[in-house]
Every structure is written in structure tokens, then in C-alpha cells.
Tab-separated table of C-alpha atoms in Angstrom:
chain	number	residue	atom	x	y	z
Z	1	MET	CA	11.874	-52.329	-18.118
Z	2	ASN	CA	9.217	-53.346	-20.625
Z	3	GLN	CA	5.569	-53.459	-19.614
Z	4	PRO	CA	4.023	-56.966	-19.507
Z	5	LEU	CA	2.373	-57.983	-22.754
Z	6	GLN	CA	-1.426	-58.030	-22.738
Z	7	ASN	CA	-2.223	-59.364	-26.209
Z	8	LEU	CA	-0.886	-60.723	-29.490
Z	9	GLU	CA	-0.671	-57.335	-31.223
Z	10	GLN	CA	1.645	-56.033	-28.508
Z	11	LEU	CA	3.940	-59.034	-28.979
Z	12	LEU	CA	4.078	-58.509	-32.747
Z	13	ASP	CA	4.697	-54.762	-32.272
Z	14	ARG	CA	7.570	-55.428	-29.899
Z	15	ILE	CA	9.200	-57.894	-32.304
Z	16	GLY	CA	8.501	-55.503	-35.199
Z	17	GLY	CA	10.422	-52.795	-33.355
Z	18	LEU	CA	13.432	-55.096	-33.229
Z	19	ALA	CA	13.105	-55.794	-36.964
Z	20	ARG	CA	12.993	-52.079	-37.767
Z	21	ASN	CA	16.186	-51.408	-35.817
Z	22	ASN	CA	18.302	-54.467	-36.729
Z	23	ASP	CA	19.295	-56.325	-39.900
Z	24	GLN	CA	19.266	-59.649	-38.019
Z	25	VAL	CA	16.995	-60.386	-35.065
Z	26	SER	CA	18.145	-63.118	-32.703
Z	27	ILE	CA	16.017	-65.106	-30.299
Z	28	GLY	CA	18.087	-63.601	-27.496
Z	29	MET	CA	17.049	-60.108	-28.579
Z	30	VAL	CA	13.386	-61.117	-28.634
Z	31	VAL	CA	13.575	-62.844	-25.239
Z	32	GLU	CA	15.232	-59.770	-23.753
Z	33	SER	CA	12.544	-57.482	-25.175
Z	34	ILE	CA	9.600	-59.559	-23.882
Z	35	GLY	CA	11.180	-60.605	-20.587
Z	36	SER	CA	12.964	-63.815	-19.693
Z	37	ARG	CA	10.413	-64.657	-16.983
Z	38	SER	CA	7.415	-64.434	-19.273
Z	39	PHE	CA	6.297	-67.964	-20.034
Z	40	GLY	CA	3.151	-66.865	-21.901
Z	41	PRO	CA	4.880	-64.498	-24.346
Z	42	LEU	CA	7.696	-67.014	-24.925
Z	43	LEU	CA	5.104	-69.661	-25.805
Z	44	MET	CA	3.409	-67.150	-28.086
Z	45	LEU	CA	6.747	-66.499	-29.790
Z	46	ILE	CA	7.314	-70.216	-30.382
Z	47	GLY	CA	3.747	-70.659	-31.598
Z	48	ILE	CA	4.001	-67.718	-33.999
Z	49	THR	CA	7.270	-69.071	-35.385
Z	50	LEU	CA	5.792	-72.508	-36.018
Z	51	PHE	CA	2.502	-71.167	-37.386
Z	52	SER	CA	4.168	-68.664	-39.721
Z	53	PRO	CA	6.041	-69.304	-42.998
Z	54	LEU	CA	9.220	-69.628	-40.899
Z	55	SER	CA	8.077	-73.168	-40.010
Z	56	GLY	CA	9.110	-74.215	-43.527
Z	57	VAL	CA	12.791	-73.855	-42.601
Z	58	PRO	CA	14.222	-77.414	-42.353
Z	59	GLY	CA	14.769	-78.480	-38.756
Z	60	MET	CA	12.732	-75.580	-37.323
Z	61	THR	CA	10.236	-77.955	-35.673
Z	62	ILE	CA	12.932	-79.851	-33.792
Z	63	PHE	CA	14.697	-76.630	-32.838
Z	64	MET	CA	11.475	-75.136	-31.474
Z	65	ALA	CA	10.703	-78.419	-29.650
Z	66	SER	CA	13.952	-78.051	-27.693
Z	67	PHE	CA	12.987	-74.442	-26.901
Z	68	VAL	CA	9.533	-75.569	-25.644
Z	69	LEU	CA	11.001	-78.334	-23.492
Z	70	LEU	CA	13.654	-76.110	-21.933
Z	71	ILE	CA	11.144	-73.464	-20.935
Z	72	ALA	CA	8.331	-75.804	-19.836
Z	73	VAL	CA	10.586	-77.960	-17.661
Z	74	GLN	CA	12.020	-74.867	-15.973
Z	75	MET	CA	8.523	-73.594	-15.316
Z	76	LEU	CA	7.566	-76.941	-13.753
Z	77	MET	CA	10.651	-76.643	-11.531
Z	78	GLY	CA	9.408	-73.244	-10.354
Z	79	ARG	CA	12.323	-71.203	-11.727
Z	80	LYS	CA	11.754	-67.465	-11.694
Z	81	GLN	CA	14.227	-66.672	-14.485
Z	82	PHE	CA	14.437	-68.902	-17.560
Z	83	TRP	CA	17.854	-70.089	-18.666
Z	84	LEU	CA	18.388	-70.726	-22.372
Z	85	PRO	CA	21.626	-71.920	-24.002
Z	86	HIS	CA	23.500	-69.680	-26.411
Z	87	TYR	CA	22.815	-71.973	-29.383
Z	88	ILE	CA	19.140	-71.020	-29.023
Z	89	LEU	CA	19.647	-67.375	-28.087
Z	90	ASP	CA	22.100	-66.788	-30.953
Z	91	ARG	CA	19.792	-68.100	-33.680
Z	92	SER	CA	18.603	-65.238	-35.827
Z	93	VAL	CA	16.470	-64.392	-38.818
Z	94	GLY	CA	16.886	-61.592	-41.325
Z	95	ARG	CA	14.817	-58.430	-41.161
Z	96	GLY	CA	13.007	-59.189	-44.437
Z	97	LYS	CA	11.887	-62.697	-43.486
Z	98	LEU	CA	10.842	-61.589	-40.031
Z	99	GLN	CA	8.902	-58.586	-41.338
Z	100	LYS	CA	7.152	-60.809	-43.898
Z	101	ALA	CA	6.057	-63.188	-41.126
Z	102	LEU	CA	4.900	-60.286	-38.929
Z	103	ASP	CA	2.917	-58.722	-41.791
Z	104	TRP	CA	1.302	-62.087	-42.493
Z	105	LEU	CA	0.237	-62.378	-38.840
Z	106	SER	CA	-0.941	-58.803	-38.201
Z	107	LYS	CA	-4.540	-59.057	-39.476
Z	108	PRO	CA	-5.312	-62.350	-37.677
Z	109	ALA	CA	-3.757	-60.907	-34.498
Z	110	GLN	CA	-6.134	-57.939	-34.548
Z	111	GLY	CA	-9.154	-60.215	-34.904
Z	112	ILE	CA	-7.959	-62.585	-32.183
Z	113	ASP	CA	-7.293	-59.781	-29.726
Z	114	ARG	CA	-10.855	-58.464	-30.114
Z	115	VAL	CA	-12.391	-61.664	-28.696
Z	116	LEU	CA	-9.966	-62.434	-25.858
Z	117	LYS	CA	-10.937	-61.739	-22.248
Z	118	PRO	CA	-10.436	-63.285	-18.795
Z	119	ARG	CA	-12.697	-66.316	-18.306
Z	120	LEU	CA	-12.377	-69.773	-16.731
Z	121	THR	CA	-9.347	-68.332	-14.949
Z	122	PHE	CA	-8.889	-71.418	-12.756
Z	123	LEU	CA	-7.319	-73.079	-15.818
Z	124	VAL	CA	-4.502	-70.508	-15.955
Z	125	ASN	CA	-4.107	-69.410	-12.297
Z	126	ASN	CA	-3.364	-71.140	-9.004
Z	127	GLY	CA	-1.574	-74.153	-10.424
Z	128	GLY	CA	-3.273	-74.138	-13.809
Z	129	ASP	CA	-0.069	-72.771	-15.296
Z	130	TYR	CA	1.736	-75.944	-14.140
Z	131	GLY	CA	-0.808	-78.000	-16.077
Z	132	ILE	CA	-0.084	-75.855	-19.133
Z	133	ALA	CA	3.655	-76.387	-18.647
Z	134	ALA	CA	3.104	-80.159	-18.394
Z	135	LEU	CA	1.066	-80.095	-21.608
Z	136	CYS	CA	3.887	-78.146	-23.271
Z	137	VAL	CA	6.353	-80.882	-22.279
Z	138	VAL	CA	4.110	-83.438	-24.019
Z	139	VAL	CA	3.816	-81.200	-27.099
Z	140	GLY	CA	7.591	-80.668	-27.161
Z	141	LEU	CA	8.241	-84.416	-26.986
Z	142	CYS	CA	5.810	-85.068	-29.859
Z	143	MET	CA	7.121	-82.299	-32.128
Z	144	PRO	CA	10.051	-84.227	-33.679
Z	145	PHE	CA	7.531	-86.709	-35.106
Z	146	MET	CA	5.666	-83.786	-36.674
Z	147	GLU	CA	8.550	-83.322	-39.123
Z	148	LEU	CA	7.138	-86.439	-40.839
Z	149	VAL	CA	3.605	-85.107	-41.349
Z	150	PRO	CA	3.131	-81.932	-43.427
Z	151	PHE	CA	1.504	-78.976	-41.633
Z	152	SER	CA	1.296	-80.788	-38.286
Z	153	SER	CA	4.005	-78.542	-36.820
Z	154	SER	CA	1.924	-75.506	-37.835
Z	155	ALA	CA	-1.026	-76.974	-35.924
Z	156	ALA	CA	1.216	-77.558	-32.895
Z	157	GLY	CA	2.371	-73.960	-33.263
Z	158	LEU	CA	-1.244	-72.831	-33.196
Z	159	ALA	CA	-1.805	-74.847	-29.999
Z	160	LEU	CA	1.301	-73.322	-28.367
Z	161	LEU	CA	0.291	-69.834	-29.475
Z	162	THR	CA	-3.161	-70.426	-27.970
Z	163	LEU	CA	-1.650	-71.610	-24.670
Z	164	GLY	CA	0.627	-68.572	-24.554
Z	165	LEU	CA	-2.311	-66.253	-25.199
Z	166	ALA	CA	-4.285	-68.031	-22.469
Z	167	LEU	CA	-1.526	-67.246	-19.966
Z	168	VAL	CA	-1.212	-63.614	-21.059
Z	169	VAL	CA	-4.917	-62.721	-21.019
Z	170	HIS	CA	-6.020	-65.291	-18.375
Z	171	ASP	CA	-8.504	-66.927	-20.738
Z	172	GLY	CA	-9.092	-70.539	-19.721
Z	173	LEU	CA	-11.313	-71.105	-22.738
Z	174	LEU	CA	-8.162	-70.844	-24.838
Z	175	VAL	CA	-6.602	-73.685	-22.813
Z	176	LEU	CA	-9.527	-75.917	-23.788
Z	177	LEU	CA	-9.192	-74.828	-27.416
Z	178	ALA	CA	-5.445	-75.606	-27.358
Z	179	LEU	CA	-6.173	-79.072	-25.939
Z	180	ALA	CA	-8.597	-79.722	-28.796
Z	181	ILE	CA	-6.078	-78.495	-31.409
Z	182	PHE	CA	-3.274	-80.598	-29.972
Z	183	GLY	CA	-5.536	-83.652	-29.660
Z	184	ALA	CA	-6.514	-83.385	-33.327
Z	185	THR	CA	-2.870	-82.830	-34.352
Z	186	PHE	CA	-1.658	-85.785	-32.282
Z	187	THR	CA	-4.327	-87.999	-33.865
Z	188	LEU	CA	-3.310	-86.812	-37.353
Z	189	VAL	CA	0.349	-87.597	-36.688
Z	190	ILE	CA	-0.415	-91.082	-35.281
Z	191	VAL	CA	-2.678	-91.951	-38.233
Z	192	ASN	CA	-0.102	-90.807	-40.794
Z	193	ILE	CA	2.907	-92.473	-39.156
Z	194	GLN	CA	1.292	-95.932	-38.924
């Protein structure tokens, strides 16, 4: 059984190991490697996907929105093991594209991991994680509209990545940062759609 992830570099290393050993890496393979009960790492995975060059794939925002909603709703229901349909688990990306995205993210991940630490833990523990799940439902419902505004899905990805990191390292300050990022993104989308 894999050890729980403690930071962003560990998540990238684990996914990188899959890329080194497989020509195609499916979401199911990644979920299995990080643990299907790990809400934080799954959010980090979604955030990384949306924040990376992979977000340029047509329909990726809507696909990831369904992934966010499925996981967040199950967390709100108190499920211990996340269920995901095969159409999500079977989606895959080639080794080259995945490795390019991981290389692109490695330097920022090292810098981010240096400043993370447990603080304001009441925002991520003892019910705080349900608030994060509720926020993720709102983000997931707004994401289809982000297809209409360039780069807004990348900003939502950054917010989701930040929320996932907050859950992994118990850093409530990151929850506040994610709220600010999502608030700015939501405002940008509303202004540009009107």
C-alpha cells in the first residue's frame, strides 16, 4: 500500500513513475497509485491537469468538472471509498504529453513545497473538509462556463490544486488563498459572459 502523500513533489513523482513504466497513463492508474480515498491528492491531480498544458485539450474543463463533482459530492455524503465511472477511469494520456506536463510543473512544485506547513488547521480539520467539498461542488458547477473565457479553467485548476494541497499538508491559509483565486476567477467569468 502506498504511503499517504505529504506534498506536491511526491504526487508528481508518483505520477512520473507511472509515465516511466507505461506508454499510456489512465486516470484509473493514477487514482490507484494515490489511493481512492484520498480527496486531497485527487483534487491536486485535477488542479494540476487544469493548470498544465493539458487544459488546452478541447472539452477537458467539462470532463474535469464532472470528476470534481463526483468526488466532492461523495465526500459530502461521507463515503470512505470514492466511486468513479469507467468513462473517467479509462481516460488516458500518452507518456510524452504527461512527462511534458510533469516537467513543466516540477520547478514550481519544489518552490511551493518549501513554504507549506500546518497552520489555521481548523479550516481543513473537524468539518473544514466538508466546507472544502462544498466549495468544490460550486467550482465544478461553474467550470462548464469557463470554457467560454480563455485561461479561466487554468485559474480554477490553480484553486483546486491549492485546496488539494491544503488538505494534504493541513494548511488553512491555502484554503483562504483558494477562495480568493476562485472569487477572482468567478468575477472574471461573469464579467466576460455578460
